[in-house]
Amino acid sequence: MNTGWRLAVTLLLFGGGAAWLQLAPPVKAAVNPVSLYALPMTLGEWSGADGVPDEILPKDPSEKLSVRRTYRGVGHVAWVSVSLFAGQDEEARRGSINKIYPQRNVSLIEAIPFTVRLGAPSVSPVTLPAVLIRKEYEPFLVAYWHQIGSSVYGGEYGFRLALMRDLIFARRADSLLIRIATPASPRGPVADDLAVVTGLAPLVHAALRQEIGR
Amino acid sequence: MNGVATPAKAVDENAVPGTVHERAAVGPMPWLALGVAATAALALYAPVIAGMVSDWSEFPNLSHGFAIPFLSAYLLWTRRRLLTEAPVRGSLWGLPLIVLAVGMLVIGSLGAEPFIARVSLPVALFGIVLFLMGTSVTRHAWVAIAYLVFMIPLPYLTLKALTNKSRVFDAGITATVLGWLGVPIFQDGVLLHLSNMTLEVADECSSVPAIAALLALGAAFGQMQERPTWVRVVLTVAAAPLGLLSNIVRLILTSLGAYYLGPIALNNVIHKFNGTTVFLATVILLVVLDAALARIWKRSSS
């Protein structure tokens, strides 16, 4: 193959790449924002009210919409935030727990992964991340997961890969970030606080799955 | 793989393959083709390059990115004689690299993962040099092309996770050393509670965001000296830990100053220009390390 042919092949490949990028359909919205309100006021033994203190579950400036509820039940309080991130083909509109807390002057962020069964008993348990944060000396346990359709992603890298797959093949760029927070006892075992979260998480997931899952 | 040059012996019986005689027989065509392909690559990557330039301008920790293309061009310039004298025999091994680069560009752009798209730029350049010019030219050009990797910011997720870990690590080391020095201190995550004030090891105090700049500095320092490969590798790799060390020393000095002198210690030049302080301290440590390695090298070669 002579130089001219090699140059032609190179330019053809570059042209093909440029055409592919130009002809790709635009990213479209996949989640109806109204469906976030599928999160019911009553979740099992928990009864909810609108609103969450912003210092506990800060809003992410890039979220499009969020439903934020305070749930009380059996001597515990828990705060739930379901945030919709749309148009995440732009990096600035992407949701990440790593962005939210470090920007809010939280003094301690300690990762505590835990395992929970979301959905039917036949569904394998998933390992979700939780972080123990300390804001002005008050500790809180915050568990969270990303959700695309009915699929749950605990790890940031797994979520990014799934979002990439959705963007490339389906041209969809919506996802939910679900956070559940509860006060953490300063000296008590973390397992007790995790029990609150593991009790509430399947109820939240089931409520959202019915409306948003595809 | 397949030669594009007229065999040198056909032109000059005395020509040695790989010398200027063979280059002369090839003519300017392959170099012209390389120029056209490189220009096409730059046009294809224009949005990616624009994104990087925007990041370099927006984030001070990434501003070294502006210098990298010039340093890369300088590395090519220092090898210009070797490049022009190298025999030109395009290699088909470059073709899969170009395909890979275009694939990465498409995946990174459509998947909104700029890091993948950005990394594909040096891969594309490497591919076109290998495809059009062959292995001999690539052997002399690869360092300059690979150096472009240092202009690419790390993915946000990785950078943020590393920075968060580094803040706690830096605070832990600082608290331990201050304890050894007899300063009463209590560490709570990234907070350092002294008896007179509380200090926070903030994002800007972590040296992780500057690691790419420090690695680029180490690599440039190693490449611009007449040194054997092993010394160059050590200098490149050592820049990151030396930068971390410089930063921890700076944190310890700042904490000591805050304990003994009060808030005035936080308003001084060393603390305010922490990036510059760490950069300069790392340069000094690299010079010292280079001098030590050069002595070992000369002693072992004599």
Short mmCIF file of N, CA and C in Angstrom, two decimals, chain A residues 121-208:
data_model
loop_
_atom_site.label_atom_id
_atom_site.label_comp_id
_atom_site.label_asym_id
_atom_site.label_seq_id
_atom_site.Cartn_x
_atom_site.Cartn_y
_atom_site.Cartn_z
N PRO A 121 -37.99 -11.69 46.82
CA PRO A 121 -36.98 -12.51 47.48
C PRO A 121 -36.08 -13.24 46.49
N SER A 122 -36.61 -13.47 45.27
CA SER A 122 -35.80 -14.19 44.28
C SER A 122 -34.68 -13.31 43.72
N VAL A 123 -34.82 -11.98 43.89
CA VAL A 123 -33.81 -11.06 43.35
C VAL A 123 -32.59 -11.07 44.28
N SER A 124 -31.41 -11.14 43.67
CA SER A 124 -30.18 -11.18 44.48
C SER A 124 -30.01 -9.87 45.24
N PRO A 125 -29.48 -9.96 46.46
CA PRO A 125 -29.23 -8.73 47.20
C PRO A 125 -28.15 -7.89 46.51
N VAL A 126 -28.24 -6.58 46.64
CA VAL A 126 -27.22 -5.71 46.04
C VAL A 126 -26.45 -5.01 47.16
N THR A 127 -25.22 -4.73 46.87
CA THR A 127 -24.41 -3.99 47.84
C THR A 127 -24.51 -2.51 47.49
N LEU A 128 -24.97 -1.75 48.46
CA LEU A 128 -25.13 -0.32 48.23
C LEU A 128 -24.13 0.45 49.09
N PRO A 129 -23.76 1.63 48.65
CA PRO A 129 -22.86 2.42 49.47
C PRO A 129 -23.64 3.24 50.50
N ALA A 130 -23.03 3.44 51.62
CA ALA A 130 -23.57 4.39 52.61
C ALA A 130 -22.38 5.20 53.10
N VAL A 131 -22.64 6.42 53.46
CA VAL A 131 -21.55 7.23 54.01
C VAL A 131 -21.98 7.79 55.36
N LEU A 132 -21.04 7.77 56.26
CA LEU A 132 -21.26 8.38 57.55
C LEU A 132 -20.68 9.79 57.43
N ILE A 133 -21.54 10.79 57.55
CA ILE A 133 -21.03 12.16 57.42
C ILE A 133 -21.17 12.88 58.75
N ARG A 134 -20.38 13.88 58.94
CA ARG A 134 -20.47 14.66 60.17
C ARG A 134 -20.56 16.12 59.79
N LYS A 135 -21.66 16.72 60.22
CA LYS A 135 -21.90 18.13 59.93
C LYS A 135 -22.04 18.84 61.26
N GLU A 136 -21.12 19.71 61.55
CA GLU A 136 -21.13 20.41 62.84
C GLU A 136 -21.31 19.43 63.99
N TYR A 137 -20.48 18.39 63.98
CA TYR A 137 -20.39 17.38 65.05
C TYR A 137 -21.58 16.43 65.13
N GLU A 138 -22.61 16.62 64.29
CA GLU A 138 -23.73 15.69 64.31
C GLU A 138 -23.54 14.66 63.21
N PRO A 139 -23.50 13.38 63.57
CA PRO A 139 -23.30 12.37 62.52
C PRO A 139 -24.63 11.93 61.88
N PHE A 140 -24.57 11.68 60.59
CA PHE A 140 -25.71 11.16 59.84
C PHE A 140 -25.24 10.02 58.96
N LEU A 141 -26.12 9.06 58.81
CA LEU A 141 -25.82 7.96 57.89
C LEU A 141 -26.62 8.21 56.62
N VAL A 142 -25.96 8.24 55.51
CA VAL A 142 -26.66 8.48 54.23
C VAL A 142 -26.39 7.30 53.30
N ALA A 143 -27.45 6.57 52.96
CA ALA A 143 -27.32 5.49 51.97
C ALA A 143 -27.86 6.02 50.65
N TYR A 144 -27.29 5.54 49.56
CA TYR A 144 -27.75 6.08 48.27
C TYR A 144 -27.55 5.06 47.15
N TRP A 145 -28.30 5.24 46.12
CA TRP A 145 -28.06 4.48 44.89
C TRP A 145 -28.53 5.29 43.69
N HIS A 146 -27.94 4.95 42.55
CA HIS A 146 -28.39 5.53 41.28
C HIS A 146 -29.36 4.54 40.65
N GLN A 147 -30.33 5.06 39.93
CA GLN A 147 -31.30 4.18 39.29
C GLN A 147 -31.55 4.63 37.86
N ILE A 148 -31.37 3.69 36.93
CA ILE A 148 -31.73 3.95 35.53
C ILE A 148 -32.82 2.95 35.19
N GLY A 149 -34.02 3.42 34.94
CA GLY A 149 -35.16 2.52 34.79
C GLY A 149 -35.34 1.80 36.13
N SER A 150 -35.37 0.46 36.08
CA SER A 150 -35.50 -0.27 37.35
C SER A 150 -34.15 -0.80 37.82
N SER A 151 -33.10 -0.54 37.06
CA SER A 151 -31.77 -1.04 37.44
C SER A 151 -31.12 -0.14 38.48
N VAL A 152 -30.55 -0.79 39.48
CA VAL A 152 -29.95 -0.07 40.61
C VAL A 152 -28.43 -0.17 40.52
N TYR A 153 -27.76 0.94 40.75
CA TYR A 153 -26.30 0.97 40.71
C TYR A 153 -25.78 1.60 42.00
N GLY A 154 -25.01 0.84 42.73
CA GLY A 154 -24.44 1.34 43.97
C GLY A 154 -23.12 2.07 43.73
N GLY A 155 -22.29 1.52 42.86
CA GLY A 155 -20.96 2.10 42.59
C GLY A 155 -21.04 3.19 41.55
N GLU A 156 -20.20 4.20 41.73
CA GLU A 156 -20.20 5.33 40.78
C GLU A 156 -19.72 4.87 39.40
N TYR A 157 -18.72 3.97 39.36
CA TYR A 157 -18.18 3.55 38.06
C TYR A 157 -19.19 2.69 37.30
N GLY A 158 -19.87 1.79 38.03
CA GLY A 158 -20.90 0.96 37.41
C GLY A 158 -22.02 1.83 36.84
N PHE A 159 -22.38 2.85 37.60
CA PHE A 159 -23.43 3.77 37.15
C PHE A 159 -22.98 4.53 35.90
N ARG A 160 -21.73 4.99 35.90
CA ARG A 160 -21.24 5.75 34.75
C ARG A 160 -21.23 4.89 33.48
N LEU A 161 -20.82 3.62 33.66
CA LEU A 161 -20.80 2.71 32.51
C LEU A 161 -22.21 2.49 31.98
N ALA A 162 -23.18 2.30 32.90
CA ALA A 162 -24.57 2.08 32.48
C ALA A 162 -25.12 3.32 31.79
N LEU A 163 -24.76 4.49 32.31
CA LEU A 163 -25.23 5.74 31.71
C LEU A 163 -24.63 5.91 30.30
N MET A 164 -23.35 5.55 30.19
CA MET A 164 -22.69 5.62 28.88
C MET A 164 -23.40 4.70 27.88
N ARG A 165 -23.69 3.47 28.34
CA ARG A 165 -24.37 2.50 27.47
C ARG A 165 -25.72 3.07 27.03
N ASP A 166 -26.47 3.65 27.98
CA ASP A 166 -27.77 4.23 27.66
C ASP A 166 -27.64 5.39 26.68
N LEU A 167 -26.62 6.20 26.88
CA LEU A 167 -26.39 7.37 26.00
C LEU A 167 -26.03 6.94 24.59
N ILE A 168 -25.15 5.94 24.49
CA ILE A 168 -24.67 5.54 23.16
C ILE A 168 -25.75 4.79 22.38
N PHE A 169 -26.40 3.84 23.03
CA PHE A 169 -27.31 2.97 22.29
C PHE A 169 -28.75 3.45 22.28
N ALA A 170 -29.19 4.09 23.36
CA ALA A 170 -30.60 4.52 23.42
C ALA A 170 -30.74 6.04 23.35
N ARG A 171 -29.61 6.75 23.43
CA ARG A 171 -29.61 8.22 23.43
C ARG A 171 -30.51 8.77 24.54
N ARG A 172 -30.48 8.08 25.69
CA ARG A 172 -31.20 8.57 26.86
C ARG A 172 -30.18 8.95 27.92
N ALA A 173 -30.49 9.99 28.67
CA ALA A 173 -29.50 10.47 29.63
C ALA A 173 -30.13 10.86 30.96
N ASP A 174 -31.17 10.09 31.35
CA ASP A 174 -31.85 10.38 32.62
C ASP A 174 -31.47 9.34 33.66
N SER A 175 -31.39 9.75 34.89
CA SER A 175 -31.21 8.80 35.98
C SER A 175 -31.72 9.43 37.27
N LEU A 176 -31.93 8.57 38.24
CA LEU A 176 -32.36 9.06 39.55
C LEU A 176 -31.23 8.85 40.56
N LEU A 177 -31.14 9.74 41.50
CA LEU A 177 -30.24 9.53 42.64
C LEU A 177 -31.15 9.49 43.87
N ILE A 178 -31.16 8.35 44.51
CA ILE A 178 -32.03 8.19 45.70
C ILE A 178 -31.13 8.19 46.93
N ARG A 179 -31.46 9.04 47.86
CA ARG A 179 -30.68 9.10 49.11
C ARG A 179 -31.62 8.91 50.30
N ILE A 180 -31.18 8.12 51.24
CA ILE A 180 -31.94 7.91 52.48
C ILE A 180 -31.00 8.24 53.63
N ALA A 181 -31.40 9.18 54.46
CA ALA A 181 -30.54 9.59 55.58
C ALA A 181 -31.24 9.34 56.89
N THR A 182 -30.46 9.04 57.90
CA THR A 182 -31.02 8.86 59.24
C THR A 182 -29.96 9.34 60.24
N PRO A 183 -30.39 9.84 61.40
CA PRO A 183 -29.36 10.26 62.37
C PRO A 183 -28.55 9.05 62.83
N ALA A 184 -27.26 9.20 62.95
CA ALA A 184 -26.41 8.09 63.40
C ALA A 184 -26.08 8.33 64.87
N SER A 185 -26.20 7.28 65.65
CA SER A 185 -25.87 7.44 67.06
C SER A 185 -24.35 7.58 67.20
N PRO A 186 -23.89 8.60 67.94
CA PRO A 186 -22.45 8.85 67.99
C PRO A 186 -21.66 7.68 68.55
N ARG A 187 -22.23 6.96 69.50
CA ARG A 187 -21.45 5.88 70.13
C ARG A 187 -22.03 4.50 69.83
N GLY A 188 -23.26 4.46 69.34
CA GLY A 188 -23.90 3.18 69.10
C GLY A 188 -23.34 2.48 67.87
N PRO A 189 -23.66 1.19 67.71
CA PRO A 189 -23.15 0.49 66.52
C PRO A 189 -23.82 1.00 65.25
N VAL A 190 -23.05 1.07 64.21
CA VAL A 190 -23.58 1.55 62.93
C VAL A 190 -24.66 0.60 62.42
N ALA A 191 -24.59 -0.68 62.83
CA ALA A 191 -25.54 -1.68 62.34
C ALA A 191 -26.98 -1.27 62.67
N ASP A 192 -27.20 -0.66 63.85
CA ASP A 192 -28.56 -0.24 64.22
C ASP A 192 -29.08 0.82 63.26
N ASP A 193 -28.21 1.75 62.90
CA ASP A 193 -28.62 2.82 61.97
C ASP A 193 -28.83 2.25 60.57
N LEU A 194 -27.99 1.28 60.21
CA LEU A 194 -28.14 0.66 58.88
C LEU A 194 -29.47 -0.10 58.79
N ALA A 195 -29.93 -0.64 59.93
CA ALA A 195 -31.19 -1.39 59.93
C ALA A 195 -32.35 -0.48 59.50
N VAL A 196 -32.31 0.78 59.91
CA VAL A 196 -33.35 1.73 59.51
C VAL A 196 -33.35 1.87 57.99
N VAL A 197 -32.15 2.01 57.44
CA VAL A 197 -32.01 2.22 55.99
C VAL A 197 -32.40 0.97 55.22
N THR A 198 -31.95 -0.19 55.71
CA THR A 198 -32.26 -1.43 54.98
C THR A 198 -33.76 -1.75 55.04
N GLY A 199 -34.45 -1.23 56.05
CA GLY A 199 -35.90 -1.42 56.11
C GLY A 199 -36.63 -0.53 55.14
N LEU A 200 -36.13 0.66 54.95
CA LEU A 200 -36.82 1.66 54.12
C LEU A 200 -36.47 1.55 52.63
N ALA A 201 -35.24 1.17 52.34
CA ALA A 201 -34.77 1.16 50.94
C ALA A 201 -35.63 0.30 50.02
N PRO A 202 -35.99 -0.96 50.41
CA PRO A 202 -36.81 -1.77 49.48
C PRO A 202 -38.18 -1.14 49.22
N LEU A 203 -38.73 -0.45 50.23
CA LEU A 203 -40.05 0.18 50.05
C LEU A 203 -39.96 1.33 49.05
N VAL A 204 -38.92 2.13 49.18
CA VAL A 204 -38.71 3.26 48.25
C VAL A 204 -38.49 2.72 46.85
N HIS A 205 -37.63 1.71 46.74
CA HIS A 205 -37.31 1.15 45.42
C HIS A 205 -38.56 0.57 44.76
N ALA A 206 -39.36 -0.16 45.54
CA ALA A 206 -40.57 -0.78 44.97
C ALA A 206 -41.54 0.29 44.46
N ALA A 207 -41.71 1.37 45.23
CA ALA A 207 -42.64 2.44 44.83
C ALA A 207 -42.18 3.10 43.53
N LEU A 208 -40.88 3.34 43.41
CA LEU A 208 -40.37 4.00 42.20
C LEU A 208 -40.36 3.05 41.01
#
